[in-house]
XYZ file of C-alpha atoms in Angstrom:
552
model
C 18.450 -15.026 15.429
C 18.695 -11.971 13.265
C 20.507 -13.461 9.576
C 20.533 -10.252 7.712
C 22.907 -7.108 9.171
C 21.339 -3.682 9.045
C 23.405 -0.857 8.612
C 23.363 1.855 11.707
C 22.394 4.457 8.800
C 18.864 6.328 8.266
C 17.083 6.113 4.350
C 18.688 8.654 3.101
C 22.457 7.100 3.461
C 21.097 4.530 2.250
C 19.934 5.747 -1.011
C 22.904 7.710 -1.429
C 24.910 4.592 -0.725
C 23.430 3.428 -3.682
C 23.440 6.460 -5.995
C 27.334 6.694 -4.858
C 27.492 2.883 -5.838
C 25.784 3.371 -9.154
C 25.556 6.996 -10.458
C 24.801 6.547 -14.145
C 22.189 3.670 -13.397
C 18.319 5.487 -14.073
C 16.518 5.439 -10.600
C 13.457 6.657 -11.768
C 11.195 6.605 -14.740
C 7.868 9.397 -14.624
C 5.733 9.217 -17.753
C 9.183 8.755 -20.298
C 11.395 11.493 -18.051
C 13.946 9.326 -16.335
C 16.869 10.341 -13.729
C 19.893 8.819 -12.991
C 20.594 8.222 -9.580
C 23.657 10.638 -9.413
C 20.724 13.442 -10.178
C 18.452 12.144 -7.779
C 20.789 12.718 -4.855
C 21.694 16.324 -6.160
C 18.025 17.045 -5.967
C 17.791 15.335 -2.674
C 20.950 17.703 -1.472
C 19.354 21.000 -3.108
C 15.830 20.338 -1.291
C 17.375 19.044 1.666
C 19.520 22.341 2.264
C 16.575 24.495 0.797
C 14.272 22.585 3.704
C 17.328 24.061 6.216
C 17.488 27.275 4.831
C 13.879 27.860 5.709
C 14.460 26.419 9.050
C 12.666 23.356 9.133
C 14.780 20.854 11.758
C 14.960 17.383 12.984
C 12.027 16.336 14.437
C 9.601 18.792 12.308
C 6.278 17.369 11.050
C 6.153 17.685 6.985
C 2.538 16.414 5.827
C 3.436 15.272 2.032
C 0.215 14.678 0.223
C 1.690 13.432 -3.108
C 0.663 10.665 -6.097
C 3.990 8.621 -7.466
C 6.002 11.744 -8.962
C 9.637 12.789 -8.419
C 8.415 15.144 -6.019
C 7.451 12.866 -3.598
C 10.629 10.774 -3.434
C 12.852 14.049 -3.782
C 10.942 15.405 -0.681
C 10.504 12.497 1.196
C 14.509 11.893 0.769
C 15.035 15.311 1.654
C 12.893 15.631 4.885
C 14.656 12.291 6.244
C 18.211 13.938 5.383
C 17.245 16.800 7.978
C 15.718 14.361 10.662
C 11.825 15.662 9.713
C 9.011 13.138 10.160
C 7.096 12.563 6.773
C 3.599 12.220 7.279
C 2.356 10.478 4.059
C -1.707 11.204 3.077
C -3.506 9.795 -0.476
C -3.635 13.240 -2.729
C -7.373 12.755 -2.777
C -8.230 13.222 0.697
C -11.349 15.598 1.560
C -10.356 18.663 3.442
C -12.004 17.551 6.902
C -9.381 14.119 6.494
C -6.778 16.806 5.602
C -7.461 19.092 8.770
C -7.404 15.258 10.421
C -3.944 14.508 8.722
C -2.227 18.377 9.691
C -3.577 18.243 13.467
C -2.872 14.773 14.196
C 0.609 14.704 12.904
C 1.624 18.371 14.033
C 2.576 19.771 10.803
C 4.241 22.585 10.238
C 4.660 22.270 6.530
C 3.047 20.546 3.823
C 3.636 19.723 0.322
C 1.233 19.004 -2.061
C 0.295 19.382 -5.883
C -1.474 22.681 -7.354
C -4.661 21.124 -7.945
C -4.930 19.672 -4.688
C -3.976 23.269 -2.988
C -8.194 23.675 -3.129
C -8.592 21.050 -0.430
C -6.215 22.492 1.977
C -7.428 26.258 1.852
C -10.699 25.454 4.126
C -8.715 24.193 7.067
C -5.335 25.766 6.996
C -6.091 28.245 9.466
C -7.273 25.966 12.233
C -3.745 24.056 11.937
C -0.039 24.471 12.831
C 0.672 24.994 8.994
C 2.892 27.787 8.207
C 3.695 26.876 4.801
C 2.679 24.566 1.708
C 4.926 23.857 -1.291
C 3.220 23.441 -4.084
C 4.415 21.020 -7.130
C 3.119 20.911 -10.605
C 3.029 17.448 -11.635
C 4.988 18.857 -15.116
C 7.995 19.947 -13.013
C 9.697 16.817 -14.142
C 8.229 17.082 -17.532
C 9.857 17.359 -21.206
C 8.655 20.327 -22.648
C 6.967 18.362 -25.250
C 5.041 16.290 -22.510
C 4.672 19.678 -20.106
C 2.618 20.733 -23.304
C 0.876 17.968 -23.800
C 0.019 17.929 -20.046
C -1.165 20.813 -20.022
C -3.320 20.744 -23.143
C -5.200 17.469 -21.674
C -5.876 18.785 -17.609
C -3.014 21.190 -16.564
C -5.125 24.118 -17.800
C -8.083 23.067 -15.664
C -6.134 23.577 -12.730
C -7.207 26.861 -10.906
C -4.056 28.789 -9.802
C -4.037 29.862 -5.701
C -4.025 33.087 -4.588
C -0.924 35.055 -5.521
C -1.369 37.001 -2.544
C -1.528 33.577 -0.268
C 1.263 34.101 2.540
C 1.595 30.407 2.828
C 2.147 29.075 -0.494
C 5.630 28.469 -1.765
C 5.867 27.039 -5.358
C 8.161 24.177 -5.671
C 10.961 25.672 -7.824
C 10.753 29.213 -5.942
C 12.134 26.711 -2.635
C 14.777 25.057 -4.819
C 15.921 28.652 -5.947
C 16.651 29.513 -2.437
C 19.547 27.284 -2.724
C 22.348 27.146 -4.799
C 22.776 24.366 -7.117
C 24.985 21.636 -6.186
C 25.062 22.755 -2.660
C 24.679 19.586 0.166
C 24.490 20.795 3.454
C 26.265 17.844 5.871
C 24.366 15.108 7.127
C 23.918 15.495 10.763
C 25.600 12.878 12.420
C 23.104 13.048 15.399
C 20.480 11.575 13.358
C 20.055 8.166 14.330
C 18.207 5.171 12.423
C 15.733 4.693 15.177
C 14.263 7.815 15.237
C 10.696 8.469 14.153
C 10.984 9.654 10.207
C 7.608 8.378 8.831
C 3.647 8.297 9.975
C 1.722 6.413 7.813
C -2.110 6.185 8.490
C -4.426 2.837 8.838
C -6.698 2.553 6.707
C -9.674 3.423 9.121
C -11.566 -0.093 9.083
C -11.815 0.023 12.624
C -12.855 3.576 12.732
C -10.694 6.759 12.663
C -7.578 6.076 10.666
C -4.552 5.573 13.273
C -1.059 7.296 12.621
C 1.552 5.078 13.107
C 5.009 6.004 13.697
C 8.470 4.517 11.850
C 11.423 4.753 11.796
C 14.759 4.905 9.276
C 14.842 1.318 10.499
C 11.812 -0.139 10.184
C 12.211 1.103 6.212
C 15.458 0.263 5.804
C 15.172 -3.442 7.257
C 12.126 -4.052 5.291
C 14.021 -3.403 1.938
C 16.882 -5.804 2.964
C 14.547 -8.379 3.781
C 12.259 -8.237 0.637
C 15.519 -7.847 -1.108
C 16.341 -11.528 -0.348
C 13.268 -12.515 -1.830
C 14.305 -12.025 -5.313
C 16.799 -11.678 -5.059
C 16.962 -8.335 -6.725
C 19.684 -6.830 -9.131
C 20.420 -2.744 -9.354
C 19.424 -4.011 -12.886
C 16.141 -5.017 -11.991
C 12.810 -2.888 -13.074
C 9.591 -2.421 -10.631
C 6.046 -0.874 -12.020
C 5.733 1.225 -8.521
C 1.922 1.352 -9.196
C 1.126 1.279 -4.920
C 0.980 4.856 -3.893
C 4.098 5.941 -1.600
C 1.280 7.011 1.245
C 0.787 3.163 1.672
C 3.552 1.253 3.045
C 3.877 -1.409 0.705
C 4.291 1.228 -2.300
C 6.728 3.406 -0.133
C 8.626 0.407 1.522
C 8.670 -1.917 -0.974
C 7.781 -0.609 -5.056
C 10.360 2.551 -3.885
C 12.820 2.268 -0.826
C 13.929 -1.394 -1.401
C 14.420 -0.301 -5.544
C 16.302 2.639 -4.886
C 18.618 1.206 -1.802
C 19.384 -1.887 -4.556
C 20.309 0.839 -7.270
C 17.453 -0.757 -9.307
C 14.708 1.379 -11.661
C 11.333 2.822 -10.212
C 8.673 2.898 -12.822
C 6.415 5.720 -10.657
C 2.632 5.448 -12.128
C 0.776 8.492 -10.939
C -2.868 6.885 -11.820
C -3.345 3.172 -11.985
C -5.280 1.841 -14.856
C -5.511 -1.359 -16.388
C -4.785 -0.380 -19.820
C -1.711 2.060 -18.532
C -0.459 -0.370 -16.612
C -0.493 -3.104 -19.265
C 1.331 -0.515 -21.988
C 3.895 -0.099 -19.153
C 4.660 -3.597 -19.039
C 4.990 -3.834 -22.559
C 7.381 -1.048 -22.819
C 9.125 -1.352 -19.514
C 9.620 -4.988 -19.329
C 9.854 -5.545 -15.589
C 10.935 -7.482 -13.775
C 8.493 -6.876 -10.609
C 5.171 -5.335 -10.058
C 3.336 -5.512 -6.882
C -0.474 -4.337 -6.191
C -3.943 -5.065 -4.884
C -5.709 -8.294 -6.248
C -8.520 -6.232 -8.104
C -5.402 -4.791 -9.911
C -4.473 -8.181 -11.521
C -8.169 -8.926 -11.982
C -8.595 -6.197 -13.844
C -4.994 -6.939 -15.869
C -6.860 -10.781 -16.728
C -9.566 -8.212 -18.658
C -7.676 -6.016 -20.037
C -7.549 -6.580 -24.378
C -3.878 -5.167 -24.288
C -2.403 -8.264 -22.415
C -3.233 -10.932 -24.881
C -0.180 -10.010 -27.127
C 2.309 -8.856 -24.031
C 5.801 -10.880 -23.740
C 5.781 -11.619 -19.847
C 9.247 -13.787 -19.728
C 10.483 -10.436 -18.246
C 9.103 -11.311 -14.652
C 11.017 -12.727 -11.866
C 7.911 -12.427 -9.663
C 4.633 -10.535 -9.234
C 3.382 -9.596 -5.622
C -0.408 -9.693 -4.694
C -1.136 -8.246 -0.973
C -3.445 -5.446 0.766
C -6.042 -7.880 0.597
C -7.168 -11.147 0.153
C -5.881 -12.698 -3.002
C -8.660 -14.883 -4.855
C -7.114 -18.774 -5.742
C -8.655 -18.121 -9.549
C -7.192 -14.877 -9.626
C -3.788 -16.022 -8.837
C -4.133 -19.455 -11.046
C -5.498 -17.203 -13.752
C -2.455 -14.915 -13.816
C -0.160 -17.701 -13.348
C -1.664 -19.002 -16.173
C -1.794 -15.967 -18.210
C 2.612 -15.405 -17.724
C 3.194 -19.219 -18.451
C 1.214 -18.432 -21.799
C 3.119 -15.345 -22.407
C 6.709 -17.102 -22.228
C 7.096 -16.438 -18.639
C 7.989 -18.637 -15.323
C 7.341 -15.972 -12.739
C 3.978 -16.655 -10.291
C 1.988 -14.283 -8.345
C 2.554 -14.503 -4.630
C 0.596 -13.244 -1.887
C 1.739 -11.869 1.220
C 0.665 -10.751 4.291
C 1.424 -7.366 6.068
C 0.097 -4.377 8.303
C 1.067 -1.019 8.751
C 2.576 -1.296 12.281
C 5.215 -3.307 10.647
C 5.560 -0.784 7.496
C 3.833 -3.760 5.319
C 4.870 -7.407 4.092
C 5.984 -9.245 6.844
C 5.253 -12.650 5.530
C 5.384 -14.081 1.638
C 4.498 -17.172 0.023
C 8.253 -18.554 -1.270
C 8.992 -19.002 -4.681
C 7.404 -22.665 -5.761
C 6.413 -23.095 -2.291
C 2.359 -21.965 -3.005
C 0.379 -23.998 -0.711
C -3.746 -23.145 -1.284
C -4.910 -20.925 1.699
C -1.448 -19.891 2.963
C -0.290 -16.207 2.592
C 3.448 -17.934 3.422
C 6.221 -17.946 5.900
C 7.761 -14.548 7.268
C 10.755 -12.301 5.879
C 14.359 -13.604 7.131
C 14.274 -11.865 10.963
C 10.607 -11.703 10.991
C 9.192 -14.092 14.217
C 5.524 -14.843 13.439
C 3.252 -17.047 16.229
C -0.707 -18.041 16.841
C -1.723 -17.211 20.320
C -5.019 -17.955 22.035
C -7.397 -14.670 21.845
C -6.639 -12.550 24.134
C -3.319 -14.098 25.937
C 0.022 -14.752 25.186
C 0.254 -18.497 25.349
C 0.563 -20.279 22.060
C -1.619 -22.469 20.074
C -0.519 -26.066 18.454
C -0.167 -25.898 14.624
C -3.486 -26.193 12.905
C -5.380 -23.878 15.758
C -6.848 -20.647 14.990
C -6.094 -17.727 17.388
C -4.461 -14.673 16.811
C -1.510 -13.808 15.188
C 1.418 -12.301 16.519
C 4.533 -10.834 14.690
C 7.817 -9.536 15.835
C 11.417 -8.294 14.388
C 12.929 -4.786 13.008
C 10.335 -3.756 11.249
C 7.467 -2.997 13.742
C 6.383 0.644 14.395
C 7.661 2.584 17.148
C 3.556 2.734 18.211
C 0.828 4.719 17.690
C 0.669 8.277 17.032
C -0.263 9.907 20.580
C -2.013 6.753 21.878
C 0.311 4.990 24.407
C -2.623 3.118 25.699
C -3.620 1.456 22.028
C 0.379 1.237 21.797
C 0.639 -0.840 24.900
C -2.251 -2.955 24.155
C -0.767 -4.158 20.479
C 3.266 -3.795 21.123
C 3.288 -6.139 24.016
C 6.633 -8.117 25.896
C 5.607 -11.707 26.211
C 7.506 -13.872 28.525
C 9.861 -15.176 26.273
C 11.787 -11.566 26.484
C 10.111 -10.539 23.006
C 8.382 -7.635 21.958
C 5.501 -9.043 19.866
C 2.684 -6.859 17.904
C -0.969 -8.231 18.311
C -2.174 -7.758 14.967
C -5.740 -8.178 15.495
C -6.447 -11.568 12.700
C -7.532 -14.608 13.257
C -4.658 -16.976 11.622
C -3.347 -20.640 11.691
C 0.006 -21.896 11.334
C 0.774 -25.502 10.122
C 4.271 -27.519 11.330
C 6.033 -25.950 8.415
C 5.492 -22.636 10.113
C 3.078 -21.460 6.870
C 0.616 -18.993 7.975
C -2.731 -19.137 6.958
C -5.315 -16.059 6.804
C -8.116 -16.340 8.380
C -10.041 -12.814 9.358
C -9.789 -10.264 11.020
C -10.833 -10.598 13.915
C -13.194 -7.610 14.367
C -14.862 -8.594 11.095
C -17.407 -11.140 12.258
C -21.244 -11.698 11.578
C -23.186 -13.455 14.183
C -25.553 -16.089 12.249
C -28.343 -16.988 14.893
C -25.835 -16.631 17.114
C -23.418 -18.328 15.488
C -19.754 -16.657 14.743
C -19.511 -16.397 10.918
C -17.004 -15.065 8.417
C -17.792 -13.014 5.726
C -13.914 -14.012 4.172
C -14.640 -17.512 4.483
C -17.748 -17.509 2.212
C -15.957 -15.250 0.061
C -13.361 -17.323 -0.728
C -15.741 -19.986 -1.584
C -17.856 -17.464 -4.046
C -14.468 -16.357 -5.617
C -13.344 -19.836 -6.050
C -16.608 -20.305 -8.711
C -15.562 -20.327 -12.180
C -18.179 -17.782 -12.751
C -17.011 -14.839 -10.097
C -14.524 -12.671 -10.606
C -14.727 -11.046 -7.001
C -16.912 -10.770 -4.077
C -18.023 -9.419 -0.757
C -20.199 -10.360 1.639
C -21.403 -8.329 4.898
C -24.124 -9.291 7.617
C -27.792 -7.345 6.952
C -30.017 -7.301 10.044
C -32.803 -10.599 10.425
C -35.737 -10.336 12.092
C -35.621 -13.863 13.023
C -31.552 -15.050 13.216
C -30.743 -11.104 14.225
C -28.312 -10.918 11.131
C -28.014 -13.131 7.903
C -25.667 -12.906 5.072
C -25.991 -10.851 1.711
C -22.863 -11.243 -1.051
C -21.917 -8.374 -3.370
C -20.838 -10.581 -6.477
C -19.246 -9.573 -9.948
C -19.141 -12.396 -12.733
C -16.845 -12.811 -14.935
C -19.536 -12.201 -17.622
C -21.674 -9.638 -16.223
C -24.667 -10.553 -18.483
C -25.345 -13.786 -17.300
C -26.580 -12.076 -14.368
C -30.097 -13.593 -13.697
C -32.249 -15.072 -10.614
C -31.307 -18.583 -11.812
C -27.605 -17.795 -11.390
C -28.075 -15.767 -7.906
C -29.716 -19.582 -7.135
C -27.273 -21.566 -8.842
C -24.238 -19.720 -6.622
C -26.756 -20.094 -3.030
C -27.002 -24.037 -3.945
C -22.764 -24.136 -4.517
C -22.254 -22.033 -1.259
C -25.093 -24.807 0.521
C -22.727 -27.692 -0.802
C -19.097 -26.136 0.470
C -20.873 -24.197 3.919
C -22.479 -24.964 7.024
C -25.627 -23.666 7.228
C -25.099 -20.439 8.498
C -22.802 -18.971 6.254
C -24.901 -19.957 3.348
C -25.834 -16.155 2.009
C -29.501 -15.470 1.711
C -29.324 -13.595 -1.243
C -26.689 -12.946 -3.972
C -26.708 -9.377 -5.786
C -24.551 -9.214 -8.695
C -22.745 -5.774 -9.400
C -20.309 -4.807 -12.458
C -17.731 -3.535 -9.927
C -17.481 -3.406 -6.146
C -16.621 0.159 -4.215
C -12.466 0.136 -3.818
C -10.608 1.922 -0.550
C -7.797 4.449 -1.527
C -5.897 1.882 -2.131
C -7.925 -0.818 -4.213
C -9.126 -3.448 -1.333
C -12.724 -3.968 -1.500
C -14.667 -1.343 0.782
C -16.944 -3.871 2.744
C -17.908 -1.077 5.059
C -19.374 1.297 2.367
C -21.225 -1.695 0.967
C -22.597 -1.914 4.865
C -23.307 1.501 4.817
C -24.660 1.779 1.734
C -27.151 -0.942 2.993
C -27.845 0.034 6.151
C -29.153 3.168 4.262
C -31.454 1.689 2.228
């Protein structure tokens, strides 16, 4: 039974519900220039009726290639006030994944920063594009810090072609409208209808768009909301990048729909990240577990007050037990009581759909889902349900799964399926458990397998083993071909002291990984790195680490 109401209203009422509710509180902080929310929504309104002016309509593909600026929430706002689909794409994407991005989506507009214009200009012309806005990331800038900006890379940036037909600069579209001008909301608008595409990351292949709705967003950030629960005085580091749906969904739309203060960091570091929480105080932070591995390193967090935190999120990937007791450890010692939780989540439900409860950390578990999430194990390949402790698949259902697939009903039909208990339940593809509390534990996924002499192995399984070692910081482990058991293992390890790298340790961890493993998962060898390659978004690229062997 649903417990939480959602409002028949799309993102954008939403935000302006908030900004109506609390128009002096700051919505937004970029690098020191901060807006209240009662100037957010004017710049929503003046892009929104600038967007009109030029004709773009409901239903319109936008592509909005963006890092965390003002831009991208004042456009992404915008485009959902007029009905527009927002088709969200990492800033740093090669031009054949932008011509990808434009044809798969439909686009008909883009917008994107100046130094990024470069990557688009190959394959414009073999896409619907009829126009890209350009930003400057100093737009929002004081002109002390526009200076500064553009002392230290602004000047490196090579300016388009004046002559370019198809390039619109940022403030020549807001001067098309008048100041303070709102045009309506349509009232035909309706919170189910498709306003987002985000991609997949591409594990499995070709990244998949997948479409979602006002909704989906909008129930997600009343859910998470509960978790805190969190106050329009509350502070979040939105570090995730808005083209991944646990920075857009969670580090932005819940924030801003709770009247609370987004903390947009353009370029994760460590070292940024760690001045930020000594200047911001938050009172959230969410991100990748390689970013809180690299926050345990980082020299500036050994003097940082941390009794600001209500709680710190881990998800995107696996979340390494020493990591999180290290961290844990690391707030209690810095006057806090907060605790990193992990989650678990997927694009196809716009991201977290299940979270570890406050106090409720049980080893293994990524948690129980969000109030109005359903979550169930089902045998491989069927809909009947497994008894707690069983592995099989899991299954997750409630307001926040996509509407499907971007032009592939078949892969929609074969993940969105109707069981017989009347439910519409996404297949997402791991291998989970569940125990009689209903705590789900993470197993694989399930295409990520290494037959072992024939034997079904998993590479996360021996990982979290390796990571659990005092002396690794992270790992990764991927199946090399055997000429004898077909494939054997090989583990990508970094230590937490890099120079006691030596054969006797690469032994040392193969004898520990013999004592806690059957046989086959025991790697063969052990090759220590100082980092391990990182996807867009900071989970550990095991497939470039296959490639990257399978070339040698």
């Amino acid at each position: 039974p649903h417990s939480l109401s959602y409002p028949g209203k799309t993102m954008y009422q939403l935000v302006r519900d908030a900004a109506l509710r609390f128009p002096e509180h700051i919505a937004y902080d970029f690098m020191g220039t901060t807006s209240t929310y009662r100037t957010l929504l004017e710049d929503i309104d003046h892009t929104a009726t600038a967007l009109t002016g030029r004709g773009l309509q409901k239903g319109d593909a936008v592509t909005v290639c963006l890092p965390n600026c003002p831009q991208a929430l004042i456009f992404f706002y915008a485009l959902n006030k007029i009905g527009a689909v927002a088709s969200m794409i990492h800033p740093l994407s090669a031009p054949a994944e932008i011509e990808f991005y434009l044809k798969e989506s439909g686009s008909v507009w883009a917008v994107t920063l100046n130094a990024f214009y470069k990557n688009f200009l190959p394959v414009l012309e073999r896409t619907g594009v009829r126009t890209v806005v350009l930003a400057k990331i100093d737009d929002y800038l004081s002109p002390v810090k526009r200076a500064f900006f553009y002392l230290a890379s602004g000047r490196k940036i090579k300016a388009p072609d004046p002559a370019d037909p198809r390039v619109l600069w940022w403030r020549e579209l807001l001067a098309e409208a008048p100041d303070g001008t709102a045009a309506p909301v349509d009232t035909t608008l309706s919170p189910d209808d498709p306003a987002v595409i985000l991609y997949s990351g591409g594990t499995t292949g070709v990244p998949k768009g997948i479409l979602l709705s006002s909704k989906n967003f909008n129930a997600l950030g009343l859910q998470t909301a509960t978790q805190g629960p969190i106050e329009s005085t509350d502070v979040i580091l939105s570090i995730l990048p808005v083209f991944h749906g646990f920075g857009l969904g969670v580090c932005v739309h819940t924030f801003l729909i709770a009247g609370g203060k987004c903390v947009l960091v353009p370029r994760f570091t460590a070292e940024s990240v760690a001045a930020l929480i000594t200047k911001e105080k938050p009172q959230y932070m969410a991100g990748v577990p390689t970013l809180y591995e690299a926050l345990l390193r980082e020299k500036r967090m050994k003097n940082a007050d941390l009794s600001c935190f209500k709680t710190a999120y881990a998800g995107g990937d696996k979340l390494p037990r020493s990591v999180k007791e290290r961290f844990d450890t690391l707030i209690r010692n810095h006057g806090g009581t907060a605790e990193l939780l992990e989650g678990y989540g997927l694009t196809e439900s716009v991201t977290a759909c299940i979270v570890t409860p406050k106090g409720h950390y049980r080893p293994g578990s990524v948690g129980i889902p969000l109030p109005d999430m359903l979550a169930k194990i089902v045998a491989p390949g069927t809909m009947e349900e497994s008894p707690p402790g069983t592995d099989g698949e899991l299954c997750v259902a409630g307001p926040t799964l996509m509407l499907g697939y971007l032009n592939s009903p078949q892969e929609t039909k074969s993940t969105l399926r109707t069981h017989p208990d009347g439910i519409t339940w996404l297949h997402t593809g791991d291998s989970c458990s569940m125990d009689e509390d209903g705590f789900v534990y993470f197993k694989l996924r399930i295409k990520r397998i290494v037959k072992v002499s024939g034997v079904s192995v998993s590479p996360v399984r021996v990982e979290e083993v390796l990571d659990a070692h005092p002396d690794v910081s992270l790992s990764c482990v991927i199946g090399i071909p055997d000429k004898y058991k077909l494939q054997t293992l090989k583990a990508f390890v970094v230590l937490s002291d890099p120079d006691a790298a030596s054969p006797e340790k690469e032994r040392a961890l193969i004898n520990y990984c013999k004592e806690h493993l059957i046989t086959w998962s025991v790697p063969e060898r052990i090759v220590f790195r100082d980092n391990l390659p990182l996807t867009l978004v900071g989970k550990v690229a095991y497939r470039e680490l296959e490639n990257e062997e399978a070339g040698n």
